[in-house]
Short mmCIF file of C-alpha atoms in Angstrom, two decimals:
data_model
loop_
_atom_site.label_atom_id
_atom_site.label_comp_id
_atom_site.label_asym_id
_atom_site.label_seq_id
_atom_site.Cartn_x
_atom_site.Cartn_y
_atom_site.Cartn_z
CA MET A 1 99.10 83.27 76.03
CA SER A 2 97.96 81.60 72.83
CA ASP A 3 94.68 79.72 72.43
CA ALA A 4 96.69 76.48 72.23
CA TYR A 5 98.39 77.14 75.56
CA THR A 6 95.26 78.26 77.38
CA ALA A 7 93.06 75.43 76.08
CA THR A 8 95.63 72.75 76.91
CA ALA A 9 96.22 74.10 80.41
CA ARG A 10 92.49 74.23 81.06
CA ILE A 11 91.88 70.65 79.89
CA ILE A 12 94.84 69.26 81.84
CA ASN A 13 93.48 71.03 84.89
CA GLN A 14 90.14 69.30 84.39
CA LEU A 15 91.74 65.91 83.78
CA TYR A 16 93.83 66.06 86.94
CA GLY A 17 90.92 67.36 88.98
CA ASP A 18 91.66 67.85 92.67
CA GLY A 19 94.30 65.16 92.72
CA THR A 20 91.87 62.42 91.76
CA PRO A 21 92.50 62.21 88.00
CA ASP A 22 89.86 61.22 85.48
CA LYS A 23 91.32 57.76 84.89
CA GLY A 24 88.91 56.87 82.10
CA ALA A 25 89.68 59.96 80.06
CA LEU A 26 93.42 59.62 80.66
CA ALA A 27 93.32 55.98 79.53
CA GLU A 28 91.61 56.94 76.27
CA LEU A 29 94.13 59.72 75.70
CA ARG A 30 97.00 57.29 76.19
CA ARG A 31 95.42 54.77 73.82
CA THR A 32 94.75 57.28 71.04
CA THR A 33 97.23 59.59 69.37
CA ALA A 34 94.97 61.66 67.12
CA ILE A 35 91.68 63.44 67.60
CA THR A 36 90.15 61.34 64.80
CA ASP A 37 91.08 57.96 66.34
CA LYS A 38 88.29 55.64 67.47
CA GLY A 39 87.82 56.29 71.18
CA ALA A 40 88.96 59.90 70.94
CA GLU A 41 85.30 60.96 70.82
CA LYS A 42 85.20 60.41 74.57
CA ILE A 43 87.62 63.34 74.91
CA TRP A 44 85.85 65.60 72.43
CA PRO A 45 83.56 67.24 75.05
CA LEU A 46 86.62 68.49 76.96
CA ILE A 47 88.34 69.75 73.82
CA PHE A 48 85.34 71.31 72.13
CA SER A 49 84.44 73.25 75.28
CA ALA A 50 87.97 74.65 75.59
CA VAL A 51 89.04 75.32 71.98
CA PRO A 52 87.65 78.64 70.70
CA LYS A 53 87.62 77.77 66.99
CA LEU A 54 86.45 74.38 65.73
CA SER A 55 86.70 72.65 62.38
CA THR A 56 83.78 73.22 60.05
CA ASN A 57 84.76 70.77 57.30
CA GLY A 58 85.37 67.59 59.29
CA LYS A 59 89.15 67.92 59.09
CA PRO A 60 90.93 68.66 62.40
CA THR A 61 92.23 72.19 62.67
CA LYS A 62 95.84 72.97 63.49
CA LEU A 63 94.72 73.96 66.97
CA GLU A 64 92.79 70.73 67.56
CA THR A 65 95.76 68.66 66.36
CA ALA A 66 98.22 70.50 68.58
CA VAL A 67 96.06 70.34 71.69
CA TYR A 68 95.24 66.65 71.29
CA THR A 69 98.88 65.69 70.77
CA ALA A 70 99.93 67.57 73.90
CA LEU A 71 97.10 65.96 75.90
CA HIS A 72 98.18 62.50 74.72
CA CYS A 73 101.72 63.24 75.89
CA TYR A 74 100.46 64.55 79.24
CA ALA A 75 98.29 61.47 79.79
CA ALA A 76 101.21 59.16 79.02
CA PHE A 77 103.49 61.06 81.37
CA GLN A 78 100.93 61.29 84.18
CA GLN A 79 100.35 57.52 84.27
CA GLY A 80 101.74 56.00 87.46
CA ASN A 81 102.47 59.40 89.02
CA ASP A 82 100.51 60.56 92.06
CA SER A 83 101.93 64.08 91.79
CA PHE A 84 100.95 66.53 89.07
CA VAL A 85 103.44 66.23 86.17
CA PHE A 86 102.38 69.47 84.46
CA GLY A 87 104.34 72.62 85.32
CA GLN A 88 104.75 76.02 83.72
CA ILE A 89 108.02 77.29 82.30
CA PRO A 90 108.93 80.33 84.44
CA ARG A 91 108.21 83.61 82.70
CA SER A 92 109.38 87.12 83.43
CA LYS A 93 106.88 89.25 85.31
CA ASP A 94 106.15 91.46 82.33
CA LYS A 95 105.02 88.35 80.42
CA GLU A 96 102.78 86.89 83.12
CA GLU A 97 99.18 86.57 82.05
CA SER A 98 96.02 84.99 83.35
CA GLY A 99 94.11 82.52 81.22
CA GLU A 100 90.37 82.40 80.84
CA ASN A 101 87.95 80.03 82.57
CA GLY A 102 89.73 80.12 85.91
CA VAL A 103 93.06 78.72 84.70
CA SER A 104 95.76 81.01 86.00
CA LEU A 105 98.92 81.06 83.92
CA SER A 106 101.21 83.27 85.96
CA ASN A 107 104.13 81.92 87.99
CA GLY A 108 103.70 80.17 91.31
CA VAL A 109 99.93 80.29 91.50
CA SER A 110 97.13 77.79 91.97
CA LEU A 111 94.72 76.53 89.36
CA SER A 112 90.99 76.94 89.82
CA ASN A 113 90.76 73.61 91.65
CA GLY A 114 93.45 74.55 94.17
CA VAL A 115 96.18 72.44 92.57
CA SER A 116 99.47 74.32 92.62
CA LEU A 117 101.01 74.92 89.20
CA SER A 118 104.70 74.79 90.00
CA ASN A 119 107.63 75.59 87.75
CA GLY A 120 108.25 73.21 84.88
CA VAL A 121 110.56 72.86 81.90
CA SER A 122 110.07 72.33 78.20
CA LEU A 123 110.06 68.78 76.88
CA PHE A 124 113.39 69.30 75.16
CA THR A 125 115.02 70.78 78.24
CA ALA A 126 113.96 67.67 80.16
CA LEU A 127 115.41 65.47 77.40
CA ARG A 128 118.69 67.41 77.58
CA LYS A 129 118.86 66.79 81.34
CA MET A 130 118.14 63.11 80.75
CA LYS A 131 121.04 62.63 78.36
CA ILE A 132 123.39 64.51 80.69
CA ASN A 133 122.40 62.20 83.55
CA ASP A 134 122.55 59.03 81.44
CA SER A 135 125.41 58.97 78.96
CA ASN A 136 124.31 55.53 77.73
CA GLU A 137 121.23 57.14 76.19
CA LYS A 138 123.06 60.03 74.53
CA LYS A 139 123.73 58.57 71.06
CA ALA A 140 120.30 57.03 70.59
CA LEU A 141 118.55 60.11 71.96
CA ASP A 142 120.60 62.49 69.83
CA ARG A 143 119.71 60.43 66.77
CA ARG A 144 115.98 60.58 67.52
CA VAL A 145 116.02 64.30 68.27
CA THR A 146 118.10 65.09 65.18
CA ALA A 147 115.57 63.26 62.99
CA LEU A 148 112.72 65.19 64.61
CA LEU A 149 114.44 68.54 64.16
CA ALA A 150 114.96 67.80 60.45
CA THR A 151 111.28 67.23 59.64
CA THR A 152 108.64 69.77 58.68
CA ASN A 153 105.86 67.18 58.58
CA ILE A 154 103.47 67.38 61.54
CA SER A 155 102.61 63.65 61.51
CA SER A 156 106.28 62.70 61.62
CA ALA A 157 106.93 65.29 64.32
CA THR A 158 104.10 64.10 66.56
CA ASN A 159 105.14 60.45 66.20
CA SER A 160 108.69 61.33 67.21
CA ILE A 161 107.52 63.42 70.16
CA ASN A 162 105.30 60.59 71.41
CA HIS A 163 108.31 58.24 71.40
CA LEU A 164 110.51 60.78 73.16
CA VAL A 165 107.91 61.30 75.89
CA SER A 166 107.79 57.53 76.43
CA ILE A 167 111.58 57.38 76.76
CA LEU A 168 111.63 60.29 79.20
CA LYS A 169 108.84 58.80 81.30
CA GLY A 170 110.79 55.55 81.64
CA LYS A 171 113.69 57.39 83.29
CA LYS A 172 111.46 58.65 86.14
CA MET A 173 113.43 61.87 86.61
CA GLY A 174 110.62 63.67 88.38
CA GLU A 175 110.55 66.57 85.93
CA LYS A 176 107.39 68.62 85.48
CA ILE A 177 106.79 69.34 81.81
CA ASP A 178 105.03 72.34 80.31
CA PHE A 179 102.69 70.39 78.02
CA ALA A 180 100.74 73.57 77.25
CA GLN A 181 103.91 75.06 75.77
CA LEU A 182 104.32 71.89 73.71
CA ALA A 183 100.82 72.45 72.31
CA GLU A 184 101.69 76.03 71.43
CA ASP A 185 104.86 74.90 69.66
CA LEU A 186 103.00 72.23 67.70
CA TYR A 187 100.36 74.73 66.68
CA ASN A 188 102.99 77.16 65.38
CA PHE A 189 104.84 74.29 63.68
CA GLN A 190 101.95 73.58 61.30
CA TRP A 191 101.56 76.98 59.62
CA SER A 192 104.40 76.76 57.12
CA THR A 193 107.77 75.19 56.42
CA LYS A 194 109.37 78.39 57.69
CA ASN A 195 107.40 78.24 60.92
CA ALA A 196 108.33 74.58 61.37
CA ARG A 197 112.01 75.53 61.07
CA PHE A 198 111.59 78.29 63.65
CA VAL A 199 110.02 75.83 66.09
CA ALA A 200 112.74 73.27 65.38
CA LEU A 201 115.36 75.91 66.15
CA LYS A 202 113.63 76.62 69.48
CA TRP A 203 113.56 72.92 70.36
CA GLY A 204 117.17 72.49 69.28
CA LYS A 205 118.30 75.29 71.56
CA ASP A 206 116.49 73.69 74.50
CA TYR A 207 118.04 70.32 73.77
CA TYR A 208 121.61 71.19 72.84
CA TRP A 209 122.41 74.27 74.92
CA ASN A 210 124.55 72.97 77.77
CA VAL A 211 123.80 75.50 80.47
CA TYR A 212 125.81 73.47 82.99
CA LYS A 213 128.97 73.62 80.86
CA LEU A 214 128.41 77.32 80.21
CA ALA A 215 128.22 78.05 83.92
CA SER A 216 131.38 76.04 84.53
CA ASP A 217 133.27 77.83 81.75
CA ASN A 218 132.38 81.20 83.29
CA ASP A 219 133.64 80.30 86.78
#
């Protein structure tokens, strides 16, 4: 697992606690969208204790930006939900790993606080399911996703993702999202235009690949 994945999973674990979420921290995360926003300093202790490499020049690192964006999305999605909305995308056994600091990242296991980390899906897989279930949203959602997939600018990408998370939350589909994977994707996105295109391709496959139609065609 990458540092982005492990750090995000660890912080989300701390925020959710034992089923009694840190409401104050989650409220600040929902209210702020960047690690430099006023109010974000209340979240810094969680981030700086989990992220292995910190900025030394006052400018947020790629890792800090990715982790904070994913945490903002998690906080927005967790609001109003009693159940844990974070889940891990299932991985093959040869790719299972355990994270540091007591956060287990293998399939079907419990986090250090006893909260079960059940299977989840990527954000863009959840969005694909949403448009399949609600044809009225398809055109508008396709337009938003297409614009996101065309950008290589991290600020534009994070703004679009924040809006998409809000739309998905409003549908109350009950999906568990792998926000740690979102952090990893956003981290990779920032390294170069080429990397951003690779990440966009990954997101596009999750969003456009109609696994249900494929299964039907093969019957």
